[in-house]
XYZ file of C-alpha atoms in Angstrom:
442
model
C 154.814 87.102 110.917
C 156.165 85.242 107.916
C 153.804 83.467 105.477
C 153.583 79.671 105.703
C 156.275 77.785 103.779
C 155.961 74.381 102.149
C 158.162 71.690 103.701
C 160.532 71.312 100.722
C 161.057 75.037 100.367
C 161.420 75.387 104.119
C 164.314 72.937 104.043
C 166.014 74.922 101.285
C 165.574 78.185 103.204
C 166.751 76.611 106.447
C 169.824 75.221 104.707
C 170.612 78.626 103.231
C 170.082 80.262 106.621
C 172.572 77.933 108.309
C 175.036 78.424 105.476
C 174.874 82.192 105.837
C 175.538 81.947 109.550
C 178.385 79.391 109.530
C 181.422 79.642 107.237
C 181.695 77.024 104.493
C 184.332 76.498 101.821
C 184.066 78.639 98.697
C 182.170 76.967 95.858
C 182.329 77.093 92.084
C 179.627 78.898 90.111
C 176.348 76.992 90.523
C 174.789 75.100 87.643
C 171.807 77.463 87.570
C 173.922 80.550 86.758
C 173.915 82.248 83.366
C 177.276 84.059 83.132
C 176.140 85.773 79.935
C 173.707 87.969 81.855
C 175.309 91.421 82.245
C 176.427 92.710 85.629
C 176.518 96.234 87.019
C 179.733 98.221 87.287
C 179.724 97.602 91.044
C 179.379 93.857 90.575
C 182.155 93.774 87.981
C 184.615 95.002 90.625
C 183.922 92.039 92.912
C 186.402 89.485 91.437
C 189.373 91.780 92.030
C 191.871 90.650 94.700
C 191.061 93.351 97.266
C 187.328 92.571 97.590
C 188.111 88.863 97.813
C 190.661 89.507 100.548
C 188.182 91.659 102.463
C 185.547 88.934 102.263
C 187.984 86.262 103.448
C 189.482 88.320 106.268
C 186.052 89.542 107.346
C 184.623 86.032 107.538
C 182.078 86.623 104.750
C 183.587 84.620 101.868
C 180.910 81.942 102.249
C 177.894 84.219 101.886
C 177.514 84.517 98.107
C 178.323 80.857 97.272
C 175.798 79.624 99.840
C 173.139 81.997 98.544
C 173.787 81.034 94.910
C 173.511 77.347 95.777
C 170.239 77.931 97.612
C 168.813 79.762 94.582
C 169.343 76.624 92.507
C 166.985 74.731 94.818
C 164.125 77.238 94.500
C 161.224 76.064 92.373
C 158.863 79.049 92.137
C 158.642 82.801 92.552
C 157.023 82.748 95.999
C 159.817 80.548 97.341
C 162.388 82.882 95.783
C 160.791 85.853 97.521
C 161.001 84.099 100.880
C 164.582 82.957 100.374
C 165.715 86.432 99.350
C 164.049 88.257 102.229
C 165.352 85.707 104.736
C 168.881 85.722 103.322
C 168.954 89.516 103.160
C 167.854 89.830 106.782
C 170.479 87.326 107.879
C 173.271 89.093 106.028
C 172.352 92.367 107.747
C 172.115 90.686 111.146
C 175.446 88.976 110.627
C 177.132 92.268 109.654
C 175.638 94.031 112.682
C 176.791 91.223 114.960
C 180.318 91.455 113.554
C 180.377 95.240 113.957
C 179.367 94.823 117.584
C 182.083 92.298 118.407
C 180.456 88.966 117.555
C 182.155 87.962 114.332
C 185.244 86.399 112.841
C 188.231 87.541 110.845
C 191.079 89.956 111.518
C 189.604 93.138 110.026
C 188.588 95.922 112.449
C 185.409 95.015 114.307
C 183.173 97.683 112.805
C 184.556 97.385 109.258
C 181.693 97.885 106.801
C 183.439 96.445 103.746
C 182.633 92.722 104.217
C 178.910 93.565 104.138
C 179.276 95.672 100.999
C 181.166 93.057 99.002
C 179.083 90.128 100.288
C 175.911 91.898 99.203
C 177.369 92.414 95.731
C 178.142 88.702 95.602
C 174.488 87.990 96.347
C 173.177 90.476 93.773
C 175.561 88.970 91.212
C 174.132 85.515 91.895
C 170.561 86.791 91.670
C 171.204 88.823 88.530
C 172.738 85.809 86.735
C 170.316 83.245 88.160
C 168.688 81.027 85.530
C 165.725 79.561 87.448
C 163.804 76.435 86.507
C 160.616 78.510 86.072
C 159.798 81.588 83.956
C 161.067 84.846 85.477
C 160.473 88.210 83.811
C 162.955 91.089 83.985
C 160.448 92.999 86.083
C 160.153 90.139 88.574
C 163.944 89.854 88.803
C 164.180 93.599 89.455
C 161.633 93.258 92.261
C 163.674 90.437 93.805
C 166.832 92.555 93.576
C 165.009 95.476 95.231
C 163.869 93.183 98.043
C 167.408 91.885 98.547
C 168.721 95.446 98.736
C 166.131 96.467 101.324
C 166.504 93.424 103.546
C 170.315 93.306 103.421
C 170.501 97.004 104.322
C 168.380 96.876 107.462
C 165.678 98.998 105.823
C 162.922 96.481 106.615
C 164.023 95.617 110.159
C 163.806 98.992 111.905
C 161.908 98.124 115.090
C 161.610 100.450 118.074
C 160.119 99.621 121.464
C 156.787 101.250 122.272
C 155.997 103.245 125.392
C 157.470 106.093 127.401
C 160.830 106.433 129.082
C 163.129 105.707 126.141
C 164.236 108.004 123.318
C 164.235 106.559 119.806
C 166.795 107.521 117.155
C 166.956 106.391 113.516
C 170.325 106.741 111.779
C 171.493 105.837 108.300
C 174.872 105.226 106.663
C 176.272 104.712 103.183
C 178.250 102.116 101.240
C 181.901 102.728 100.333
C 182.335 104.920 97.269
C 184.969 106.389 94.901
C 186.151 102.829 94.347
C 187.586 103.597 90.918
C 190.208 105.617 92.771
C 190.875 103.078 95.539
C 188.893 99.848 95.729
C 189.977 99.319 99.358
C 187.866 102.211 100.629
C 185.526 101.954 103.592
C 182.780 104.383 104.601
C 182.757 105.300 108.309
C 179.099 106.297 108.093
C 178.179 102.730 107.171
C 180.477 101.360 109.854
C 178.793 103.641 112.406
C 175.333 102.499 111.333
C 176.308 98.856 111.815
C 177.858 99.570 115.199
C 174.734 101.384 116.416
C 171.914 99.219 115.072
C 169.757 97.944 117.934
C 172.015 99.488 120.589
C 170.684 101.145 123.745
C 172.768 104.131 124.879
C 172.549 104.759 128.602
C 172.709 108.531 129.090
C 172.214 110.855 132.021
C 168.792 111.685 130.593
C 167.707 108.066 130.254
C 168.062 105.275 127.699
C 168.306 105.944 123.960
C 167.464 103.140 121.506
C 169.133 103.413 118.100
C 168.079 101.665 114.898
C 170.020 101.916 111.644
C 169.731 101.372 107.909
C 172.232 101.489 105.051
C 171.900 103.110 101.625
C 173.659 102.571 98.300
C 175.785 105.204 96.583
C 173.537 104.956 93.532
C 171.200 107.500 91.961
C 168.454 105.159 90.725
C 167.309 103.748 94.106
C 167.022 107.303 95.423
C 164.992 108.343 92.391
C 162.721 105.337 93.009
C 161.928 106.446 96.568
C 164.148 104.153 98.642
C 164.911 106.898 101.170
C 161.333 108.052 101.646
C 159.950 104.523 101.893
C 162.478 103.664 104.606
C 162.043 106.791 106.713
C 158.320 107.493 106.255
C 156.946 104.992 108.825
C 159.246 106.496 111.462
C 158.869 110.209 110.696
C 155.129 110.613 110.331
C 153.273 111.358 113.582
C 152.008 108.273 115.379
C 153.099 105.439 117.617
C 156.122 104.589 115.439
C 157.529 108.116 115.220
C 161.130 108.579 116.360
C 162.436 111.394 118.535
C 165.492 112.087 116.367
C 166.819 111.035 112.972
C 170.328 111.514 111.650
C 171.609 110.725 108.181
C 175.358 110.075 108.171
C 177.975 110.187 105.437
C 181.698 110.725 104.957
C 182.684 114.335 104.396
C 185.923 116.277 104.868
C 189.279 115.350 106.364
C 189.818 115.585 110.108
C 186.450 117.037 111.142
C 182.746 116.461 111.620
C 180.193 118.813 110.057
C 176.605 119.285 111.198
C 175.044 120.449 107.941
C 172.432 123.179 108.266
C 171.078 123.508 104.715
C 170.183 120.741 102.239
C 169.772 121.728 98.605
C 167.417 120.603 95.825
C 170.154 119.830 93.322
C 172.276 116.788 92.596
C 175.467 116.204 90.658
C 178.183 113.593 90.403
C 179.028 110.034 89.368
C 177.780 107.121 91.463
C 179.164 103.634 92.151
C 177.788 102.399 88.813
C 179.503 105.282 86.998
C 176.138 106.925 86.303
C 176.124 110.730 86.098
C 173.484 113.196 87.345
C 173.290 116.969 87.075
C 169.884 118.428 87.826
C 166.974 118.936 90.178
C 166.088 116.402 92.887
C 162.579 115.011 92.320
C 160.353 113.128 94.777
C 158.634 110.105 93.164
C 154.857 110.311 92.691
C 152.740 108.955 95.536
C 155.128 109.965 98.324
C 154.546 112.896 100.694
C 156.276 116.114 99.697
C 155.996 119.888 99.966
C 154.552 121.903 97.098
C 156.093 123.925 95.628
C 159.335 122.117 96.488
C 161.712 124.340 98.477
C 165.191 124.979 97.113
C 166.723 124.525 100.548
C 165.495 122.665 103.630
C 167.071 123.347 107.065
C 168.182 120.952 109.735
C 166.300 120.684 113.005
C 169.211 118.839 114.578
C 170.591 119.940 117.966
C 173.621 121.427 116.258
C 174.608 123.863 119.003
C 174.575 121.219 121.707
C 176.543 118.826 119.498
C 179.204 121.410 118.632
C 179.652 122.368 122.297
C 179.831 118.802 123.606
C 183.092 116.913 124.087
C 182.278 114.004 121.787
C 185.741 112.881 120.707
C 189.080 113.734 119.164
C 187.760 115.338 115.959
C 186.456 118.937 115.959
C 182.761 119.378 115.136
C 181.508 122.324 113.072
C 178.067 123.766 112.357
C 178.180 124.286 108.584
C 175.836 126.983 107.252
C 177.361 127.311 103.782
C 175.369 126.851 100.555
C 175.894 127.397 96.855
C 173.022 129.192 95.119
C 172.056 131.092 92.007
C 170.707 134.338 93.498
C 167.302 135.661 92.481
C 167.704 137.356 89.110
C 171.208 135.934 88.680
C 172.694 133.360 86.346
C 175.915 132.213 88.051
C 176.343 130.145 91.233
C 177.500 132.007 94.350
C 178.820 130.528 97.604
C 177.019 131.911 100.676
C 178.688 131.192 104.031
C 175.538 132.052 106.024
C 172.849 130.200 104.132
C 170.575 130.941 101.166
C 169.107 134.306 100.218
C 165.399 134.817 99.360
C 164.348 133.580 95.925
C 167.600 131.816 95.116
C 167.956 128.472 93.350
C 169.992 125.685 94.933
C 173.229 124.392 93.461
C 174.614 122.750 96.628
C 173.736 122.365 100.267
C 176.307 122.589 103.018
C 177.201 118.977 102.338
C 177.628 119.515 98.600
C 175.375 118.204 95.843
C 176.117 114.479 95.916
C 174.090 111.674 97.504
C 174.907 112.855 101.035
C 173.095 116.115 100.341
C 170.425 114.121 98.513
C 169.530 111.931 101.493
C 169.568 114.976 103.762
C 167.248 116.900 101.435
C 164.849 113.991 101.023
C 164.563 113.189 104.735
C 164.212 116.767 105.982
C 161.705 117.494 103.200
C 159.771 114.371 104.230
C 159.847 115.568 107.844
C 158.153 118.790 106.784
C 155.776 117.086 104.355
C 154.263 114.906 107.105
C 154.244 117.729 109.678
C 156.709 116.016 112.017
C 157.894 118.239 114.867
C 161.136 116.450 115.606
C 164.873 116.882 115.365
C 166.694 115.640 112.322
C 169.436 116.407 109.850
C 172.741 115.390 108.370
C 176.117 114.658 109.963
C 179.287 114.410 107.903
C 182.064 112.304 109.427
C 185.779 112.802 108.788
C 187.332 111.029 105.820
C 188.621 107.590 106.781
C 192.197 107.272 105.540
C 194.942 104.677 105.416
C 198.457 105.287 106.707
C 200.393 107.588 104.331
C 202.844 104.823 103.408
C 200.147 102.189 102.845
C 199.602 101.812 99.111
C 198.243 98.270 98.910
C 197.201 96.721 102.235
C 193.455 96.611 102.956
C 194.003 97.564 106.608
C 196.705 99.169 108.742
C 196.991 100.561 112.325
C 196.179 104.141 111.269
C 193.036 103.022 109.431
C 191.962 100.895 112.400
C 192.477 103.692 114.930
C 190.681 106.280 112.806
C 187.734 103.979 112.164
C 187.430 103.184 115.859
C 187.568 106.853 116.856
C 185.074 108.026 114.226
C 182.551 105.327 115.141
C 182.917 106.143 118.852
C 182.424 109.849 118.188
C 179.323 109.217 116.074
C 177.932 107.256 119.017
C 178.598 110.219 121.325
C 177.071 112.691 118.844
C 173.922 110.584 118.570
C 173.608 110.537 122.358
C 173.873 114.348 122.503
C 171.392 114.769 119.646
C 168.872 112.564 121.439
C 169.140 114.178 124.870
C 169.903 117.875 124.293
C 167.556 120.255 126.079
C 165.538 122.625 123.900
C 167.273 125.743 125.197
C 170.731 124.455 124.224
C 169.902 122.546 121.066
C 170.012 125.421 118.574
C 171.421 128.321 120.577
C 173.820 130.567 118.624
C 177.233 129.012 118.077
C 180.342 131.166 117.877
C 181.726 131.015 114.363
C 184.934 129.016 114.142
C 187.382 129.699 111.295
C 187.136 126.899 108.782
C 189.875 125.577 106.544
C 188.222 125.890 103.142
C 191.256 124.260 101.527
C 190.383 121.096 103.424
C 187.460 120.124 101.228
C 187.447 116.690 99.649
C 188.232 117.194 95.951
C 185.616 114.620 94.932
C 181.965 114.498 96.120
C 181.436 113.975 99.839
C 179.458 110.968 100.979
């Protein structure tokens, strides 16, 4: 239940709500903006032609101008908090509706890019907002955190109670590696949008799926965004799910069910920030002591690999990179870690995909949750080979559609696999080790 709102503020919020739901003409920068306030690297990419085209063709060009205008009408911090949570929720709902066939524009239905760029337009407006009342940097940061959570579906995960329906929580990621190609999409995020709130009717009964999105940024992870989102739904109790699956984009032309998640992170994020070190859980959140170097999946990997889920092959990936006990140099182990070793990469690498997998499976163990969960890497979503500039083409559209459909099928198998088939031995399939993505997987 939302707190009571004064009439004047209610009108401002209602106006912003309608504006977010119905397209309006683009507007100039509002009078309450301070362009001198610095933006993040992600936000600085927004004015480029490709993001603007994606917003226009996805039907989301109105979102940031309407939000910025509504900010100018806000007269105190409490009203700002309400506007931001409401606007964030509505952006997420609008993106989910579009991904499920209830939107506008000529981009593919489940395209995740309009949401990504619209959110950055909103964070830009909030970061450069010059309100009529005093606002500290700390308060602005809290408002930005709230906008991130609400616009990513992290605060709206809501499962039905009672027996007779399986409950699955999935997560996806923003586009990444945008310095290389700003047009990029992330099929894990597209899959999350397409699945949020959906009921899958399977031979074993209905499966309700809820979804959340995560940034390709180190700082929110280090501040506990993953644990705070998953904790209410992993710990034993009435809100516990049956299955969770973190999703990200991995290697070309295949799915990977990752078995081992490592306590090590490296790479450059969407704000061009670098990490190279041990993954730490923030104080005050459940964890395992001493922290394990590797945490295994409890996903139904054998059943998923055996099932006919779609056109892409699905592999059970048991590889890790470790520094063996007593050693000094990293070694690749195809069959998992050896006793006493130190992690340098899980099966999914050492980027944020491995990071979310490590944090969620560690949280599972920290709260004593006896449930299935782990990480799924999707194929890389590519454009047609001859497409150097267009933001969409028939190859991209077909691949996105097929990946999202196969994720849906994989989730259904994960939720309904019988115990005796879930983790039965899987015959090893030769893997093309030259097929790895040269940059970090996500």
